[in-house]
PDB file of C-alpha atoms in Angstrom:
ATOM      1  CA  MET A   1      39.601 -60.784 -15.280  1.00 56.00           C
ATOM      2  CA  LYS A   2      35.983 -61.058 -16.364  1.00 58.00           C
ATOM      3  CA  ASN A   3      34.797 -59.931 -12.933  1.00 65.00           C
ATOM      4  CA  ILE A   4      37.152 -56.941 -12.989  1.00 64.00           C
ATOM      5  CA  ALA A   5      35.952 -55.928 -16.480  1.00 63.00           C
ATOM      6  CA  LYS A   6      32.339 -56.376 -15.383  1.00 65.00           C
ATOM      7  CA  LYS A   7      32.872 -54.171 -12.301  1.00 67.00           C
ATOM      8  CA  GLN A   8      34.600 -51.491 -14.385  1.00 66.00           C
ATOM      9  CA  LYS A   9      31.717 -51.529 -16.855  1.00 63.00           C
ATOM     10  CA  GLN A  10      29.216 -51.264 -14.011  1.00 70.00           C
ATOM     11  CA  ARG A  11      31.110 -48.326 -12.470  1.00 72.00           C
ATOM     12  CA  LYS A  12      31.122 -46.598 -15.844  1.00 70.00           C
ATOM     13  CA  LEU A  13      27.360 -47.109 -16.205  1.00 66.00           C
ATOM     14  CA  ASN A  14      26.778 -45.781 -12.687  1.00 77.00           C
ATOM     15  CA  ALA A  15      28.905 -42.724 -13.442  1.00 78.00           C
ATOM     16  CA  GLU A  16      26.942 -42.092 -16.637  1.00 81.00           C
ATOM     17  CA  ALA A  17      23.669 -42.518 -14.752  1.00 80.00           C
ATOM     18  CA  ARG A  18      24.755 -40.018 -12.093  1.00 84.00           C
ATOM     19  CA  ALA A  19      25.856 -37.559 -14.761  1.00 84.00           C
ATOM     20  CA  GLY A  20      22.542 -37.975 -16.547  1.00 82.00           C
ATOM     21  CA  LEU A  21      20.588 -37.374 -13.351  1.00 85.00           C
ATOM     22  CA  LEU A  22      22.745 -34.342 -12.583  1.00 87.00           C
ATOM     23  CA  PHE A  23      21.983 -32.747 -15.953  1.00 89.00           C
ATOM     24  CA  ALA A  24      18.302 -33.680 -15.700  1.00 90.00           C
ATOM     25  CA  SER A  25      17.976 -32.494 -12.092  1.00 89.00           C
ATOM     26  CA  PRO A  26      16.800 -28.921 -12.945  1.00 90.00           C
ATOM     27  CA  PHE A  27      13.891 -30.352 -14.915  1.00 90.00           C
ATOM     28  CA  ILE A  28      13.128 -33.031 -12.312  1.00 88.00           C
ATOM     29  CA  ILE A  29      13.204 -30.511  -9.444  1.00 91.00           C
ATOM     30  CA  GLY A  30      11.021 -28.101 -11.440  1.00 90.00           C
ATOM     31  CA  LEU A  31       8.573 -30.895 -12.272  1.00 87.00           C
ATOM     32  CA  VAL A  32       8.262 -31.946  -8.623  1.00 87.00           C
ATOM     33  CA  VAL A  33       8.253 -28.496  -7.008  1.00 88.00           C
ATOM     34  CA  LEU A  34       6.375 -26.452  -9.622  1.00 88.00           C
ATOM     35  CA  THR A  35       4.030 -29.069 -11.089  1.00 90.00           C
ATOM     36  CA  ALA A  36       3.562 -32.262  -9.071  1.00 91.00           C
ATOM     37  CA  PHE A  37       3.407 -30.642  -5.618  1.00 92.00           C
ATOM     38  CA  PRO A  38       0.934 -27.856  -6.598  1.00 91.00           C
ATOM     39  CA  PHE A  39      -1.136 -30.453  -8.471  1.00 92.00           C
ATOM     40  CA  LEU A  40      -1.483 -32.687  -5.396  1.00 93.00           C
ATOM     41  CA  ALA A  41      -1.825 -29.711  -3.042  1.00 94.00           C
ATOM     42  CA  SER A  42      -4.772 -28.363  -5.039  1.00 95.00           C
ATOM     43  CA  LEU A  43      -6.460 -31.769  -4.771  1.00 95.00           C
ATOM     44  CA  TYR A  44      -6.129 -31.624  -0.989  1.00 96.00           C
ATOM     45  CA  PHE A  45      -7.254 -27.988  -0.802  1.00 96.00           C
ATOM     46  CA  SER A  46     -10.359 -28.834  -2.838  1.00 96.00           C
ATOM     47  CA  PHE A  47     -11.671 -30.731   0.190  1.00 97.00           C
ATOM     48  CA  THR A  48     -10.952 -27.890   2.603  1.00 96.00           C
ATOM     49  CA  ASN A  49     -11.931 -24.374   3.558  1.00 95.00           C
ATOM     50  CA  TYR A  50      -8.714 -22.491   2.795  1.00 94.00           C
ATOM     51  CA  ASN A  51      -8.329 -18.717   2.518  1.00 90.00           C
ATOM     52  CA  MET A  52      -4.497 -18.534   2.332  1.00 87.00           C
ATOM     53  CA  LYS A  53      -4.443 -16.674   5.684  1.00 87.00           C
ATOM     54  CA  SER A  54      -5.100 -19.526   8.074  1.00 90.00           C
ATOM     55  CA  ALA A  55      -4.628 -23.269   8.083  1.00 92.00           C
ATOM     56  CA  PRO A  56      -7.035 -25.219   5.840  1.00 94.00           C
ATOM     57  CA  THR A  57     -10.052 -26.836   7.501  1.00 94.00           C
ATOM     58  CA  PHE A  58     -11.191 -30.176   6.108  1.00 95.00           C
ATOM     59  CA  LEU A  59     -14.739 -30.099   4.702  1.00 94.00           C
ATOM     60  CA  GLY A  60     -14.964 -33.323   2.754  1.00 93.00           C
ATOM     61  CA  LEU A  61     -17.167 -32.985  -0.346  1.00 96.00           C
ATOM     62  CA  LYS A  62     -18.879 -29.797   0.819  1.00 96.00           C
ATOM     63  CA  ASN A  63     -17.167 -27.578  -1.784  1.00 96.00           C
ATOM     64  CA  TYR A  64     -18.310 -29.866  -4.590  1.00 96.00           C
ATOM     65  CA  ILE A  65     -21.863 -30.120  -3.238  1.00 96.00           C
ATOM     66  CA  ILE A  66     -22.183 -26.333  -2.932  1.00 96.00           C
ATOM     67  CA  MET A  67     -20.744 -25.906  -6.415  1.00 96.00           C
ATOM     68  CA  PHE A  68     -23.382 -28.079  -8.085  1.00 95.00           C
ATOM     69  CA  THR A  69     -26.391 -27.255  -5.915  1.00 95.00           C
ATOM     70  CA  ASN A  70     -26.031 -23.804  -4.355  1.00 95.00           C
ATOM     71  CA  ASP A  71     -23.798 -21.663  -6.580  1.00 95.00           C
ATOM     72  CA  SER A  72     -25.698 -19.207  -8.759  1.00 94.00           C
ATOM     73  CA  LEU A  73     -22.674 -18.476 -10.979  1.00 96.00           C
ATOM     74  CA  PHE A  74     -21.261 -21.973 -11.501  1.00 97.00           C
ATOM     75  CA  TRP A  75     -23.645 -23.126 -14.227  1.00 96.00           C
ATOM     76  CA  PRO A  76     -23.837 -19.775 -16.110  1.00 96.00           C
ATOM     77  CA  SER A  77     -20.031 -19.534 -16.221  1.00 97.00           C
ATOM     78  CA  MET A  78     -19.783 -23.149 -17.356  1.00 97.00           C
ATOM     79  CA  TRP A  79     -22.402 -22.509 -20.053  1.00 97.00           C
ATOM     80  CA  ASN A  80     -20.521 -19.441 -21.287  1.00 97.00           C
ATOM     81  CA  THR A  81     -17.366 -21.548 -21.535  1.00 97.00           C
ATOM     82  CA  PHE A  82     -19.091 -24.344 -23.451  1.00 96.00           C
ATOM     83  CA  VAL A  83     -20.562 -21.822 -25.898  1.00 96.00           C
ATOM     84  CA  HIS A  84     -17.115 -20.317 -26.401  1.00 97.00           C
ATOM     85  CA  VAL A  85     -15.671 -23.767 -27.164  1.00 96.00           C
ATOM     86  CA  LEU A  86     -18.510 -24.558 -29.583  1.00 96.00           C
ATOM     87  CA  ILE A  87     -17.892 -21.295 -31.467  1.00 96.00           C
ATOM     88  CA  SER A  88     -14.101 -20.976 -31.348  1.00 96.00           C
ATOM     89  CA  VAL A  89     -13.068 -24.570 -32.156  1.00 95.00           C
ATOM     90  CA  PRO A  90     -14.897 -24.860 -35.528  1.00 95.00           C
ATOM     91  CA  LEU A  91     -13.837 -21.328 -36.499  1.00 95.00           C
ATOM     92  CA  ASN A  92     -10.197 -22.064 -35.731  1.00 95.00           C
ATOM     93  CA  LEU A  93     -10.366 -25.414 -37.532  1.00 94.00           C
ATOM     94  CA  VAL A  94     -11.879 -24.057 -40.755  1.00 94.00           C
ATOM     95  CA  PHE A  95      -9.863 -20.845 -40.935  1.00 94.00           C
ATOM     96  CA  SER A  96      -6.465 -22.356 -40.134  1.00 95.00           C
ATOM     97  CA  LEU A  97      -7.087 -25.258 -42.520  1.00 94.00           C
ATOM     98  CA  MET A  98      -8.036 -22.913 -45.356  1.00 93.00           C
ATOM     99  CA  LEU A  99      -5.001 -20.781 -44.610  1.00 92.00           C
ATOM    100  CA  ALA A 100      -2.708 -23.811 -44.700  1.00 93.00           C
ATOM    101  CA  LEU A 101      -4.140 -24.926 -48.041  1.00 91.00           C
ATOM    102  CA  LEU A 102      -3.526 -21.461 -49.484  1.00 90.00           C
ATOM    103  CA  LEU A 103       0.009 -21.209 -48.116  1.00 89.00           C
ATOM    104  CA  ASN A 104       0.935 -24.682 -49.324  1.00 88.00           C
ATOM    105  CA  ASN A 105       1.279 -23.375 -52.880  1.00 83.00           C
ATOM    106  CA  ARG A 106       4.731 -22.850 -54.319  1.00 79.00           C
ATOM    107  CA  VAL A 107       4.742 -19.161 -55.212  1.00 75.00           C
ATOM    108  CA  LYS A 108       7.349 -16.452 -54.866  1.00 80.00           C
ATOM    109  CA  GLY A 109       7.658 -15.080 -51.328  1.00 80.00           C
ATOM    110  CA  ILE A 110       5.498 -17.801 -49.769  1.00 83.00           C
ATOM    111  CA  ASN A 111       7.794 -18.056 -46.732  1.00 85.00           C
ATOM    112  CA  ILE A 112       7.189 -14.370 -46.003  1.00 87.00           C
ATOM    113  CA  TYR A 113       3.431 -14.931 -45.993  1.00 84.00           C
ATOM    114  CA  ARG A 114       3.801 -17.947 -43.696  1.00 86.00           C
ATOM    115  CA  THR A 115       5.902 -15.903 -41.288  1.00 87.00           C
ATOM    116  CA  VAL A 116       3.440 -13.015 -41.298  1.00 87.00           C
ATOM    117  CA  TYR A 117       0.512 -15.262 -40.460  1.00 87.00           C
ATOM    118  CA  TYR A 118       2.451 -16.962 -37.677  1.00 90.00           C
ATOM    119  CA  LEU A 119       3.788 -13.757 -36.052  1.00 89.00           C
ATOM    120  CA  PRO A 120       0.644 -13.018 -33.946  1.00 89.00           C
ATOM    121  CA  ASN A 121       1.390 -16.197 -31.967  1.00 89.00           C
ATOM    122  CA  VAL A 122       4.446 -14.542 -30.406  1.00 89.00           C
ATOM    123  CA  VAL A 123       2.497 -11.409 -29.374  1.00 89.00           C
ATOM    124  CA  SER A 124       1.493 -11.308 -25.706  1.00 90.00           C
ATOM    125  CA  MET A 125      -2.191 -11.855 -24.942  1.00 91.00           C
ATOM    126  CA  VAL A 126      -2.352  -8.505 -23.130  1.00 91.00           C
ATOM    127  CA  ALA A 127      -1.119  -6.542 -26.146  1.00 92.00           C
ATOM    128  CA  MET A 128      -3.351  -8.519 -28.485  1.00 92.00           C
ATOM    129  CA  SER A 129      -6.411  -7.982 -26.277  1.00 93.00           C
ATOM    130  CA  LEU A 130      -5.826  -4.226 -26.123  1.00 92.00           C
ATOM    131  CA  LEU A 131      -5.433  -4.081 -29.895  1.00 92.00           C
ATOM    132  CA  TRP A 132      -8.661  -5.987 -30.511  1.00 94.00           C
ATOM    133  CA  LEU A 133     -10.473  -3.967 -27.861  1.00 93.00           C
ATOM    134  CA  TRP A 134      -9.809  -0.922 -30.036  1.00 93.00           C
ATOM    135  CA  MET A 135     -10.770  -2.772 -33.232  1.00 94.00           C
ATOM    136  CA  PHE A 136     -14.100  -3.867 -31.707  1.00 94.00           C
ATOM    137  CA  GLN A 137     -15.083  -0.382 -30.529  1.00 92.00           C
ATOM    138  CA  PRO A 138     -18.632   0.218 -31.892  1.00 89.00           C
ATOM    139  CA  GLY A 139     -18.118   3.903 -32.725  1.00 85.00           C
ATOM    140  CA  PHE A 140     -14.566   4.307 -34.006  1.00 86.00           C
ATOM    141  CA  GLY A 141     -13.225   0.759 -34.139  1.00 91.00           C
ATOM    142  CA  LEU A 142     -11.496  -0.429 -37.293  1.00 91.00           C
ATOM    143  CA  ILE A 143     -13.961  -3.273 -37.923  1.00 93.00           C
ATOM    144  CA  ASN A 144     -17.076  -1.079 -37.844  1.00 92.00           C
ATOM    145  CA  GLN A 145     -15.285   1.592 -39.879  1.00 92.00           C
ATOM    146  CA  PHE A 146     -14.579  -1.066 -42.521  1.00 91.00           C
ATOM    147  CA  LEU A 147     -18.170  -2.378 -42.399  1.00 91.00           C
ATOM    148  CA  GLY A 148     -19.672   1.135 -42.451  1.00 90.00           C
ATOM    149  CA  PRO A 149     -20.726   1.061 -46.142  1.00 90.00           C
ATOM    150  CA  ILE A 150     -22.478  -2.276 -45.613  1.00 90.00           C
ATOM    151  CA  TYR A 151     -24.356  -0.920 -42.580  1.00 89.00           C
ATOM    152  CA  ARG A 152     -25.491   2.100 -44.577  1.00 88.00           C
ATOM    153  CA  LEU A 153     -26.518  -0.046 -47.560  1.00 90.00           C
ATOM    154  CA  LEU A 154     -28.629  -2.306 -45.363  1.00 89.00           C
ATOM    155  CA  GLY A 155     -29.869   0.506 -43.167  1.00 88.00           C
ATOM    156  CA  ALA A 156     -28.608  -1.351 -40.093  1.00 88.00           C
ATOM    157  CA  GLU A 157     -27.082  -0.113 -36.881  1.00 88.00           C
ATOM    158  CA  PRO A 158     -23.368  -0.830 -36.259  1.00 90.00           C
ATOM    159  CA  ILE A 159     -22.734  -4.061 -34.378  1.00 92.00           C
ATOM    160  CA  GLY A 160     -21.876  -3.568 -30.723  1.00 93.00           C
ATOM    161  CA  TRP A 161     -19.409  -6.464 -30.690  1.00 95.00           C
ATOM    162  CA  LEU A 162     -17.999  -6.618 -27.147  1.00 94.00           C
ATOM    163  CA  SER A 163     -20.609  -4.215 -25.764  1.00 92.00           C
ATOM    164  CA  ASP A 164     -23.536  -6.394 -26.892  1.00 93.00           C
ATOM    165  CA  PRO A 165     -24.314  -9.639 -24.960  1.00 94.00           C
ATOM    166  CA  SER A 166     -25.519 -11.299 -28.173  1.00 93.00           C
ATOM    167  CA  THR A 167     -22.187 -10.819 -29.974  1.00 95.00           C
ATOM    168  CA  SER A 168     -19.611 -10.665 -27.162  1.00 95.00           C
ATOM    169  CA  LYS A 169     -18.795 -14.398 -27.207  1.00 95.00           C
ATOM    170  CA  LEU A 170     -18.528 -14.380 -30.998  1.00 95.00           C
ATOM    171  CA  SER A 171     -16.210 -11.355 -30.815  1.00 95.00           C
ATOM    172  CA  ILE A 172     -13.768 -13.115 -28.507  1.00 95.00           C
ATOM    173  CA  ALA A 173     -13.914 -16.240 -30.683  1.00 95.00           C
ATOM    174  CA  LEU A 174     -13.199 -14.149 -33.803  1.00 94.00           C
ATOM    175  CA  MET A 175     -10.263 -12.577 -32.031  1.00 94.00           C
ATOM    176  CA  GLY A 176      -8.840 -16.098 -31.609  1.00 91.00           C
ATOM    177  CA  LEU A 177      -8.553 -16.418 -35.386  1.00 91.00           C
ATOM    178  CA  TRP A 178      -5.654 -13.979 -35.268  1.00 91.00           C
ATOM    179  CA  THR A 179      -3.540 -16.666 -33.593  1.00 90.00           C
ATOM    180  CA  CYS A 180      -4.512 -19.565 -35.839  1.00 91.00           C
ATOM    181  CA  GLY A 181      -0.979 -19.500 -37.274  1.00 90.00           C
ATOM    182  CA  GLY A 182       0.084 -22.168 -34.780  1.00 91.00           C
ATOM    183  CA  SER A 183      -2.515 -24.610 -36.111  1.00 93.00           C
ATOM    184  CA  MET A 184      -1.680 -23.520 -39.652  1.00 93.00           C
ATOM    185  CA  VAL A 185       1.970 -24.547 -39.223  1.00 92.00           C
ATOM    186  CA  ILE A 186       0.933 -28.033 -38.101  1.00 94.00           C
ATOM    187  CA  TYR A 187      -1.414 -28.373 -41.065  1.00 94.00           C
ATOM    188  CA  LEU A 188       1.341 -27.219 -43.411  1.00 92.00           C
ATOM    189  CA  ALA A 189       3.692 -29.869 -42.068  1.00 90.00           C
ATOM    190  CA  GLN A 190       1.037 -32.531 -42.631  1.00 91.00           C
ATOM    191  CA  LEU A 191       0.270 -31.241 -46.137  1.00 91.00           C
ATOM    192  CA  GLN A 192       3.911 -31.411 -47.168  1.00 89.00           C
ATOM    193  CA  ASP A 193       4.118 -34.970 -45.851  1.00 88.00           C
ATOM    194  CA  ILE A 194       1.426 -36.225 -48.251  1.00 88.00           C
ATOM    195  CA  PRO A 195       3.099 -38.192 -51.092  1.00 88.00           C
ATOM    196  CA  LYS A 196       2.962 -36.312 -54.381  1.00 88.00           C
ATOM    197  CA  ASP A 197       2.442 -39.512 -56.341  1.00 90.00           C
ATOM    198  CA  LEU A 198      -1.086 -39.758 -54.898  1.00 88.00           C
ATOM    199  CA  TYR A 199      -1.981 -36.467 -56.590  1.00 87.00           C
ATOM    200  CA  GLU A 200      -0.264 -37.549 -59.799  1.00 87.00           C
ATOM    201  CA  SER A 201      -2.297 -40.771 -59.845  1.00 88.00           C
ATOM    202  CA  ALA A 202      -5.475 -38.785 -59.208  1.00 87.00           C
ATOM    203  CA  ASP A 203      -4.653 -36.455 -62.110  1.00 87.00           C
ATOM    204  CA  ILE A 204      -4.161 -39.424 -64.397  1.00 86.00           C
ATOM    205  CA  ASP A 205      -7.568 -40.767 -63.322  1.00 84.00           C
ATOM    206  CA  GLY A 206      -9.127 -37.396 -64.121  1.00 85.00           C
ATOM    207  CA  ALA A 207      -9.882 -36.322 -60.558  1.00 85.00           C
ATOM    208  CA  GLY A 208     -10.708 -32.652 -60.133  1.00 87.00           C
ATOM    209  CA  MET A 209      -9.631 -30.196 -57.452  1.00 86.00           C
ATOM    210  CA  TRP A 210     -12.510 -30.979 -55.100  1.00 90.00           C
ATOM    211  CA  SER A 211     -12.087 -34.725 -55.535  1.00 90.00           C
ATOM    212  CA  ARG A 212      -8.398 -34.471 -54.634  1.00 90.00           C
ATOM    213  CA  LEU A 213      -9.273 -32.330 -51.618  1.00 90.00           C
ATOM    214  CA  PHE A 214     -11.942 -34.613 -50.173  1.00 91.00           C
ATOM    215  CA  LYS A 215     -10.503 -37.970 -51.268  1.00 90.00           C
ATOM    216  CA  ILE A 216      -6.784 -37.408 -50.630  1.00 90.00           C
ATOM    217  CA  THR A 217      -5.907 -34.215 -48.780  1.00 91.00           C
ATOM    218  CA  LEU A 218      -8.455 -34.085 -45.974  1.00 92.00           C
ATOM    219  CA  PRO A 219      -8.414 -37.824 -45.130  1.00 91.00           C
ATOM    220  CA  LEU A 220      -4.609 -37.793 -44.842  1.00 91.00           C
ATOM    221  CA  MET A 221      -4.736 -34.614 -42.754  1.00 93.00           C
ATOM    222  CA  THR A 222      -7.051 -36.087 -40.130  1.00 94.00           C
ATOM    223  CA  PRO A 223      -4.204 -36.780 -37.625  1.00 93.00           C
ATOM    224  CA  SER A 224      -3.257 -33.102 -37.526  1.00 94.00           C
ATOM    225  CA  ILE A 225      -6.929 -32.075 -37.553  1.00 94.00           C
ATOM    226  CA  PHE A 226      -7.549 -34.341 -34.575  1.00 95.00           C
ATOM    227  CA  TYR A 227      -4.556 -32.929 -32.704  1.00 94.00           C
ATOM    228  CA  ASN A 228      -5.499 -29.302 -33.348  1.00 95.00           C
ATOM    229  CA  VAL A 229      -9.142 -29.876 -32.386  1.00 94.00           C
ATOM    230  CA  VAL A 230      -8.160 -31.482 -29.086  1.00 95.00           C
ATOM    231  CA  MET A 231      -5.691 -28.692 -28.285  1.00 95.00           C
ATOM    232  CA  SER A 232      -8.277 -26.056 -29.249  1.00 95.00           C
ATOM    233  CA  ILE A 233     -10.833 -27.652 -26.951  1.00 95.00           C
ATOM    234  CA  ILE A 234      -8.385 -27.691 -24.041  1.00 95.00           C
ATOM    235  CA  SER A 235      -7.391 -24.050 -24.565  1.00 94.00           C
ATOM    236  CA  GLY A 236     -11.052 -23.104 -25.114  1.00 95.00           C
ATOM    237  CA  PHE A 237     -12.053 -24.429 -21.703  1.00 96.00           C
ATOM    238  CA  GLN A 238      -9.248 -22.365 -20.162  1.00 95.00           C
ATOM    239  CA  VAL A 239     -10.316 -19.050 -21.738  1.00 95.00           C
ATOM    240  CA  PHE A 240      -9.774 -16.203 -19.285  1.00 95.00           C
ATOM    241  CA  MET A 241      -7.325 -13.484 -20.257  1.00 93.00           C
ATOM    242  CA  GLN A 242      -9.347 -12.028 -23.140  1.00 93.00           C
ATOM    243  CA  ALA A 243     -12.469 -11.523 -21.010  1.00 95.00           C
ATOM    244  CA  PHE A 244     -10.425 -10.279 -18.066  1.00 95.00           C
ATOM    245  CA  ILE A 245      -8.808  -7.511 -20.108  1.00 94.00           C
ATOM    246  CA  MET A 246     -11.454  -6.668 -22.695  1.00 94.00           C
ATOM    247  CA  THR A 247     -14.878  -7.084 -21.078  1.00 94.00           C
ATOM    248  CA  ASN A 248     -14.413  -7.621 -17.332  1.00 94.00           C
ATOM    249  CA  GLY A 249     -16.814 -10.541 -17.712  1.00 94.00           C
ATOM    250  CA  GLY A 250     -19.566  -8.403 -19.256  1.00 92.00           C
ATOM    251  CA  PRO A 251     -21.764  -7.246 -20.701  1.00 93.00           C
ATOM    252  CA  ALA A 252     -24.424  -8.844 -18.473  1.00 93.00           C
ATOM    253  CA  ARG A 253     -21.891 -11.559 -17.551  1.00 94.00           C
ATOM    254  CA  SER A 254     -22.034 -12.891 -21.128  1.00 95.00           C
ATOM    255  CA  THR A 255     -18.241 -13.401 -21.113  1.00 96.00           C
ATOM    256  CA  TYR A 256     -17.970 -14.409 -17.477  1.00 97.00           C
ATOM    257  CA  TYR A 257     -16.212 -17.653 -18.300  1.00 97.00           C
ATOM    258  CA  TYR A 258     -15.463 -20.492 -15.907  1.00 97.00           C
ATOM    259  CA  GLY A 259     -11.790 -19.548 -15.719  1.00 96.00           C
ATOM    260  CA  TYR A 260     -12.760 -15.977 -14.834  1.00 97.00           C
ATOM    261  CA  TYR A 261     -15.068 -17.199 -12.077  1.00 97.00           C
ATOM    262  CA  LEU A 262     -12.315 -19.478 -10.758  1.00 97.00           C
ATOM    263  CA  TYR A 263      -9.935 -16.512 -10.677  1.00 96.00           C
ATOM    264  CA  ASP A 264     -12.438 -14.386  -8.754  1.00 96.00           C
ATOM    265  CA  LYS A 265     -13.034 -17.127  -6.190  1.00 96.00           C
ATOM    266  CA  ALA A 266      -9.313 -17.675  -5.648  1.00 95.00           C
ATOM    267  CA  PHE A 267      -7.840 -14.182  -5.712  1.00 93.00           C
ATOM    268  CA  LYS A 268     -10.745 -11.790  -5.076  1.00 93.00           C
ATOM    269  CA  ASP A 269     -12.852 -13.756  -2.608  1.00 93.00           C
ATOM    270  CA  GLY A 270      -9.872 -15.603  -1.120  1.00 93.00           C
ATOM    271  CA  GLN A 271     -11.661 -18.966  -1.307  1.00 95.00           C
ATOM    272  CA  MET A 272      -8.687 -21.000  -2.468  1.00 95.00           C
ATOM    273  CA  GLY A 273     -10.219 -24.294  -1.362  1.00 96.00           C
ATOM    274  CA  TYR A 274     -13.377 -23.681  -3.378  1.00 97.00           C
ATOM    275  CA  ALA A 275     -11.328 -22.500  -6.361  1.00 97.00           C
ATOM    276  CA  SER A 276      -9.236 -25.683  -6.175  1.00 96.00           C
ATOM    277  CA  ALA A 277     -12.433 -27.738  -6.343  1.00 97.00           C
ATOM    278  CA  MET A 278     -13.509 -25.717  -9.372  1.00 97.00           C
ATOM    279  CA  ALA A 279     -10.133 -26.372 -11.017  1.00 97.00           C
ATOM    280  CA  TRP A 280     -10.536 -30.111 -10.548  1.00 97.00           C
ATOM    281  CA  ILE A 281     -14.040 -30.052 -12.010  1.00 97.00           C
ATOM    282  CA  LEU A 282     -12.649 -28.203 -15.031  1.00 96.00           C
ATOM    283  CA  LEU A 283      -9.898 -30.815 -15.353  1.00 96.00           C
ATOM    284  CA  ILE A 284     -12.419 -33.665 -15.204  1.00 96.00           C
ATOM    285  CA  ILE A 285     -14.735 -32.061 -17.775  1.00 96.00           C
ATOM    286  CA  THR A 286     -11.833 -31.363 -20.133  1.00 95.00           C
ATOM    287  CA  LEU A 287     -10.593 -34.922 -19.686  1.00 95.00           C
ATOM    288  CA  ILE A 288     -14.026 -36.396 -20.405  1.00 96.00           C
ATOM    289  CA  VAL A 289     -14.502 -34.332 -23.571  1.00 94.00           C
ATOM    290  CA  THR A 290     -10.982 -35.209 -24.729  1.00 93.00           C
ATOM    291  CA  MET A 291     -11.517 -38.924 -24.086  1.00 94.00           C
ATOM    292  CA  ILE A 292     -14.761 -38.806 -26.074  1.00 93.00           C
ATOM    293  CA  PHE A 293     -12.848 -37.346 -29.015  1.00 91.00           C
ATOM    294  CA  PHE A 294     -10.192 -40.037 -28.650  1.00 91.00           C
ATOM    295  CA  ALA A 295     -12.885 -42.725 -28.660  1.00 92.00           C
ATOM    296  CA  PHE A 296     -14.496 -41.381 -31.838  1.00 90.00           C
ATOM    297  CA  SER A 297     -11.152 -40.739 -33.518  1.00 89.00           C
ATOM    298  CA  LYS A 298     -10.927 -44.410 -34.490  1.00 85.00           C
ATOM    299  CA  LYS A 299     -13.756 -43.854 -36.951  1.00 87.00           C
ATOM    300  CA  TRP A 300     -12.400 -40.835 -38.816  1.00 89.00           C
ATOM    301  CA  VAL A 301      -8.662 -40.414 -38.181  1.00 90.00           C
ATOM    302  CA  PHE A 302      -6.489 -42.166 -40.789  1.00 85.00           C
ATOM    303  CA  TYR A 303      -2.718 -42.495 -40.849  1.00 80.00           C
ATOM    304  CA  MET A 304      -0.311 -43.007 -43.740  1.00 69.00           C
ATOM    305  CA  SER A 305       0.123 -46.627 -42.692  1.00 62.00           C
ATOM    306  CA  GLY A 306      -3.546 -47.196 -43.448  1.00 55.00           C
ATOM    307  CA  GLU A 307      -4.465 -47.740 -39.810  1.00 57.00           C
ATOM    308  CA  ASN A 308      -7.289 -45.888 -38.104  1.00 57.00           C
ATOM    309  CA  GLY A 309      -6.764 -43.839 -34.965  1.00 55.00           C
TER     310      GLY A 309
END
């Protein structure tokens, strides 16, 4: 009887396992076909000369050697991307954090304000880029129209924004602030998770607003700050669409980012093997920078349990 019951239980478990695999099969098939296979294929293509018209020819490390030693656009595009990351990540961090602190107050209609600030995240990048392209127009753009009195007061010329190599990277980074609502939501969730009795104890001890901010709020928000910084770095290294639509990589290739150069190599020049090598270099650089942040996170990220990251 025990053996019969054991076999019936085993058959039931097997049936449940098959049912589970059946329901999970769309995701598993998508993961293998649309993610794992292209991922491994790109690694193979990175060692080949492949133009998508003929069979790939194995080259070994030649693509990587050319990239680092004989490519006049590799280092400038990488530099442009690093500058973009260095500008956009701190801007996004400060602005979204300030916005979350403001929207954490309990006032009438606060949910409407939170929704309004989050809405740009659901707008397509194409529509957003076209909108900001108009706003950044030097002559009739909304930003220069708004700053007109300041220009006249200072006797200065209107800023060229996207048409000026000295301000084009900053312009695209400023445009990114419009979508900081995603980071803001994460900060809000962390803010509302901070125990209120900590603030009550601080009030009893006579702590002021700035003391509460720097001694309680910011230290307990470091997990979400760490997460948002890492995600901002990853997305910053992948910047492409804004420059593609708004500047075409200009002016003077000042917004010719690494992702843009990769796109040109793959789909304009037809050098898919070389572009695959570029993609893997980007992955390695992003991974290294992320791992460095993870290593240093143990010194400044604090969790509610009292443990460091």
